[in-house]
Coordinates of C-alpha atoms in Angstrom, one line a residue:
M386 CA -1.1 115.2 2.3
Y387 CA -0.6 113.7 5.6
D388 CA 0.5 109.9 5.3
V389 CA -1.4 110.1 9.2
V390 CA -3.2 113.2 10.7
I391 CA -4.1 111.7 14.5
L392 CA -6.4 113.7 16.6
G393 CA -6.0 113.7 19.8
A394 CA -2.9 114.4 21.9
G395 CA -3.4 111.3 24.9
P396 CA -1.1 108.9 25.4
A397 CA -3.1 107.0 22.5
G398 CA -2.7 109.6 19.6
L399 CA 1.0 110.2 21.2
T400 CA 1.7 106.7 20.8
A401 CA 0.2 106.2 17.8
A402 CA 2.1 109.5 16.7
I403 CA 5.8 108.3 17.7
Y404 CA 5.3 104.8 15.5
A405 CA 3.7 105.8 12.6
A406 CA 6.8 109.0 13.4
R407 CA 8.8 106.2 13.5
A408 CA 8.0 105.0 10.8
R409 CA 8.6 107.9 8.2
L410 CA 5.2 108.2 7.6
R411 CA 4.2 112.0 7.3
T412 CA 2.6 112.6 10.5
L413 CA 0.0 115.1 12.7
V414 CA -0.8 115.5 15.4
V415 CA -4.8 117.8 15.7
T416 CA -4.0 117.8 19.7
G417 CA -7.5 119.2 20.4
P418 CA -8.0 121.4 23.8
M419 CA -4.2 120.2 25.6
V420 CA -1.5 117.7 24.5
G421 CA -1.5 115.0 27.3
G422 CA -5.7 114.8 27.7
Q423 CA -7.1 113.5 30.6
I424 CA -3.7 112.4 32.2
S425 CA -2.2 115.5 32.7
Q426 CA -4.3 116.8 35.2
T427 CA -2.8 114.2 36.8
D428 CA -1.0 114.8 40.5
Q429 CA 0.7 112.1 40.2
V430 CA 1.7 108.8 37.8
D431 CA 3.1 105.6 40.1
N432 CA 1.6 103.1 37.6
Y433 CA 2.9 104.1 34.0
P434 CA 5.6 100.8 33.1
G435 CA 9.8 102.0 33.3
F436 CA 9.2 105.4 35.6
P437 CA 10.1 103.7 39.0
E438 CA 10.3 107.6 40.5
E439 CA 7.5 109.5 41.1
L440 CA 6.3 111.8 38.0
T441 CA 3.2 114.0 36.7
G442 CA 0.7 113.4 34.2
L443 CA 1.8 116.2 32.9
E444 CA 5.9 115.7 32.2
L445 CA 5.3 111.8 31.9
S446 CA 3.2 114.0 28.2
E447 CA 5.6 115.9 27.3
R448 CA 8.4 113.0 27.4
F449 CA 5.8 111.4 24.9
R450 CA 5.5 114.3 22.9
K451 CA 9.1 115.0 22.8
Q452 CA 9.5 110.9 21.9
A453 CA 7.1 111.7 18.9
E454 CA 8.9 114.9 17.3
R455 CA 12.5 113.0 17.9
F456 CA 10.6 111.1 14.9
G457 CA 8.8 113.6 13.4
A458 CA 6.0 114.1 14.1
E459 CA 3.6 117.4 13.3
F460 CA 2.1 119.1 15.9
L461 CA -0.7 121.6 15.3
E462 CA -2.6 123.1 19.1
A463 CA -6.1 123.4 17.4
D464 CA -9.5 121.5 17.6
A465 CA -10.8 119.4 15.1
T466 CA -14.2 121.8 14.1
G467 CA -15.0 118.9 10.5
V468 CA -14.3 115.6 9.3
D469 CA -15.3 114.0 5.5
F470 CA -14.8 110.5 4.8
S471 CA -17.2 110.1 2.2
G472 CA -13.9 110.5 -0.6
R473 CA -10.1 109.8 -0.6
P474 CA -7.8 111.6 0.3
L475 CA -9.8 111.3 3.7
K476 CA -10.2 114.9 5.4
V477 CA -9.9 116.9 8.3
E478 CA -10.6 120.1 9.2
V479 CA -9.8 122.3 11.4
K480 CA -10.9 126.1 11.3
D481 CA -10.8 127.2 8.0
T482 CA -8.6 124.3 6.6
M483 CA -8.8 121.2 4.8
I484 CA -6.1 119.2 5.8
E485 CA -5.7 115.6 3.6
A486 CA -4.6 112.6 4.5
R487 CA -4.1 109.2 3.5
S488 CA -4.8 107.7 7.3
V489 CA -6.8 109.1 10.4
V490 CA -6.6 108.0 13.8
I491 CA -9.7 108.6 15.8
A492 CA -7.8 109.1 20.2
T493 CA -10.4 112.3 20.9
G494 CA -10.9 110.6 23.8
S495 CA -13.6 111.3 26.1
V496 CA -15.1 113.9 29.7
N497 CA -16.3 112.4 32.4
R498 CA -19.7 113.7 32.8
K499 CA -19.3 116.3 35.7
L500 CA -21.9 117.6 38.7
G501 CA -21.7 121.4 38.1
V502 CA -20.7 122.1 41.4
P503 CA -18.7 125.1 43.0
G504 CA -15.3 123.6 42.7
E505 CA -15.8 120.8 41.1
D506 CA -12.6 122.3 38.0
R507 CA -11.3 124.6 40.4
L508 CA -9.7 121.1 42.7
L509 CA -9.4 118.2 39.6
G510 CA -6.6 116.9 39.8
H511 CA -6.1 118.2 43.6
G512 CA -8.6 116.2 45.0
V513 CA -11.1 115.7 43.0
F514 CA -10.3 112.8 40.3
V515 CA -12.2 109.6 38.5
C516 CA -10.0 107.6 38.1
A517 CA -9.9 104.6 41.4
T518 CA -7.6 102.5 40.0
C519 CA -4.8 105.3 38.5
D520 CA -5.1 107.0 42.0
A521 CA -6.6 104.9 45.1
A522 CA -3.4 104.4 47.3
L523 CA -2.8 108.4 46.9
Y524 CA -5.5 107.7 50.0
E525 CA -4.0 105.4 51.7
D526 CA -6.2 105.8 55.4
Q527 CA -7.9 108.6 54.8
R528 CA -11.1 110.2 54.1
V529 CA -13.2 109.1 50.1
V530 CA -15.9 110.3 48.0
V531 CA -17.5 108.9 45.2
V532 CA -19.8 110.1 43.5
G533 CA -22.5 108.0 42.2
G534 CA -24.3 105.0 42.2
G535 CA -24.0 102.6 39.4
D536 CA -21.4 99.5 38.5
S537 CA -18.6 102.0 38.0
A538 CA -18.7 104.0 41.0
I539 CA -19.6 100.7 43.4
Q540 CA -16.7 99.2 41.8
E541 CA -14.6 102.8 42.0
A542 CA -15.4 102.6 46.0
L543 CA -14.9 99.0 46.3
D544 CA -11.3 99.2 44.9
L545 CA -11.1 102.1 47.7
A546 CA -12.0 100.3 50.4
K547 CA -8.5 98.8 50.1
F548 CA -6.8 101.3 51.6
A549 CA -9.1 104.4 52.0
D550 CA -9.7 104.4 56.0
E551 CA -13.7 105.7 55.5
V552 CA -15.2 106.2 52.3
T553 CA -18.8 106.7 51.5
I554 CA -20.9 106.2 47.8
V555 CA -23.0 110.1 47.4
H556 CA -26.0 108.2 45.5
R557 CA -29.1 110.9 44.6
R558 CA -32.0 107.9 44.7
G559 CA -33.2 105.7 47.2
E560 CA -30.8 102.9 45.9
L561 CA -28.1 102.1 44.5
R562 CA -28.0 101.6 40.6
A563 CA -25.6 99.0 41.2
C564 CA -26.0 94.8 40.4
A565 CA -26.9 92.9 43.5
C566 CA -23.5 91.5 43.4
L567 CA -22.1 94.5 44.2
K568 CA -24.0 95.7 46.1
A569 CA -23.6 93.1 49.1
R570 CA -19.9 93.8 48.4
A571 CA -20.3 97.1 49.2
E572 CA -23.4 97.1 52.1
E573 CA -20.9 94.3 53.2
N574 CA -18.0 96.6 53.3
P575 CA -17.1 97.6 56.9
K576 CA -15.0 100.9 55.2
I577 CA -18.2 101.3 53.2
R578 CA -20.8 104.0 53.6
L579 CA -23.9 104.6 51.8
S580 CA -25.3 108.1 51.7
L581 CA -28.5 107.4 50.3
N582 CA -31.2 110.4 48.1
T583 CA -28.2 112.8 48.7
I584 CA -26.6 115.5 46.5
V585 CA -23.3 117.3 46.5
E586 CA -23.8 121.1 45.7
E587 CA -20.1 121.6 46.1
I588 CA -16.5 120.5 46.7
I589 CA -14.7 122.3 49.7
G590 CA -11.2 123.7 49.6
G591 CA -8.4 125.6 49.2
Q592 CA -5.0 123.5 47.6
R593 CA -6.5 120.7 47.8
V594 CA -10.4 119.0 48.8
E595 CA -11.4 118.8 52.5
A596 CA -14.7 118.6 52.6
V597 CA -18.4 118.6 50.7
R598 CA -20.9 120.4 51.4
L599 CA -24.1 118.0 50.9
R600 CA -28.1 118.9 50.8
N601 CA -31.0 115.4 51.6
L602 CA -32.9 115.5 49.2
V603 CA -35.8 114.8 51.2
S604 CA -35.5 116.3 54.5
G605 CA -34.0 119.5 52.6
E606 CA -30.7 118.2 55.8
V607 CA -27.8 120.2 54.7
T608 CA -24.4 119.6 55.8
V609 CA -20.6 119.6 55.8
K610 CA -18.5 116.1 55.1
E611 CA -15.0 116.1 55.9
T612 CA -13.2 114.4 53.3
E613 CA -9.6 114.6 51.3
G614 CA -10.7 113.4 47.7
V615 CA -14.3 113.1 45.4
L616 CA -14.6 110.3 43.2
I617 CA -17.0 110.9 40.6
A618 CA -18.3 108.2 38.5
I619 CA -21.2 109.3 37.1
G620 CA -20.5 108.2 33.7
W621 CA -18.6 109.4 30.3
E622 CA -18.7 111.1 27.3
P623 CA -17.2 110.0 23.9
N624 CA -15.8 113.2 22.0
T625 CA -17.1 112.2 19.2
S626 CA -19.4 114.0 18.0
I627 CA -17.9 115.0 14.8
L628 CA -17.8 111.5 13.6
R629 CA -21.8 111.6 13.4
G630 CA -22.7 110.6 9.8
Q631 CA -19.0 109.9 8.9
L632 CA -18.6 106.8 10.9
S633 CA -20.7 104.3 12.3
L634 CA -21.5 105.5 16.9
D635 CA -23.3 103.0 19.5
D636 CA -25.9 104.7 20.4
G637 CA -23.4 105.9 23.3
G638 CA -21.5 107.5 20.7
F639 CA -18.9 105.5 21.3
V640 CA -17.0 104.9 17.9
V641 CA -18.1 101.0 16.6
A642 CA -15.3 98.9 16.0
N643 CA -13.4 96.0 15.3
G644 CA -10.0 96.2 17.3
V645 CA -9.1 99.0 16.1
K646 CA -10.5 99.3 12.4
T647 CA -13.6 102.0 12.1
S648 CA -16.7 101.6 10.0
V649 CA -14.6 103.2 6.9
E650 CA -11.6 102.0 5.5
G651 CA -8.0 104.0 6.2
V652 CA -9.8 105.4 10.0
Y653 CA -8.9 103.8 13.1
V654 CA -9.6 104.4 16.4
A655 CA -8.2 103.9 19.8
G656 CA -7.9 105.4 23.4
D657 CA -11.0 105.5 25.2
L658 CA -13.4 105.7 22.2
V659 CA -12.6 101.9 22.7
D660 CA -11.4 101.4 25.6
R661 CA -15.3 101.1 28.5
V662 CA -13.5 98.9 30.6
Y663 CA -9.8 99.7 31.9
R664 CA -9.1 103.5 30.7
Q665 CA -5.6 103.4 31.3
V666 CA -2.4 105.8 30.4
V667 CA -0.8 101.7 29.6
T668 CA -3.8 100.2 27.7
S669 CA -4.5 103.4 25.3
C670 CA -1.2 103.4 24.9
G671 CA -1.5 99.9 24.0
S672 CA -4.1 101.3 21.2
G673 CA -2.2 103.5 19.6
C674 CA -0.2 101.8 19.0
M675 CA -2.1 99.0 16.9
A676 CA -3.7 101.7 15.1
A677 CA -0.7 103.4 13.7
I678 CA 0.8 99.8 13.0
E679 CA -2.1 99.3 11.6
A680 CA -2.2 102.4 8.9
E681 CA 0.5 101.3 8.6
R682 CA 0.3 98.7 6.7
Y683 CA -2.9 99.8 5.1
L684 CA -0.9 102.2 3.3
A685 CA 1.9 99.3 3.0
G686 CA -0.5 98.3 0.7
G687 CA -0.9 100.7 -1.9
L688 CA -4.2 101.7 -0.5
G689 CA -5.4 105.6 0.9
A690 CA -3.4 107.6 -1.9
E691 CA -6.1 109.8 -3.8

C-alpha cells in the first residue's frame, strides 16, 4: 500500500514525487516508457530557472529523479496497464501486479501527432522538434519548416520568425485553418512563406536535419527543400487510454479537472493533461507540485483509507 502512486515521470510526475516524498508519504512513481518524458529528448534546455549553464533535457530529468529518490521516492520502470478507481484503496495495474494506493497522481502526458514519414523519429531532438517556445532561439538566422495549418502551427511559426531567417509553413490543404488574425499576421510577415496543398514525404539528414522532401498534392511535383529544422504542429494525443471509464475525459481524451482535482476523490492530474496551452517544463512542475500538495492534504484529512 502506497500513500501516493504517480503515473508518469516527466517534469510533472517527478515534481509530484519530490513534494510527496518530502512530505514523508510513501511514494511510488510508475515511470512509463522513459524517465523525463518528452523533455528527455531535448538536446538543450535554456529556459528552466536556476540553471544558467546549458544542459540537456535528460540531464535535467536525472536531477529531478535523484532529488525525489533522496527523499525516499521509489521508481518502477514499467507501463501502467490499467487502473481501478471504483473503490478504496485505489488500484493501479502494472503487468500482472495490482498496486494499491491511497491517492494517485496522473501525469502521463501527451504525445505529438506524427507525420509518419522516414527520418521523423530518427531526427527527433536533432532538428525535428515540437515547441517553438522551447527551441526557437536555437534556430537564430537559420531556416525552419513548420508542418501544420491550425492556430497552434501559425503561432509557432510567428514565434520562430523572431529568430529564424526563414520560416516555411507546409500545409496539406489549400488554405490555412487558423483564425483570420493569425493568418493575416503570418501573411504579412516577410520571413514567413506558405507552401499550401503540400505534404512532407521525408525528413532528410545525417546527424541533424538537412532538408525535407515535399510533394505538391495538386501538381504532383516533388521538391527537396534545404532546412535546419522541422517543427511538427499537427496536434497532440493524450496518454489516457487506461483512464477511460475511470475518470471524466473530454472529447479529445484529456482529463476533465478542477485545477488538479479529477472527477474521483483522491485522484489528481498534472502536466500536459491539464495544460493544453503552455506545455513548458516549469508549468508542468508547477502543476505537479499542486497535485502532490492536494494529495497530502487529502490524506492528512484521514481520507483514502480502505
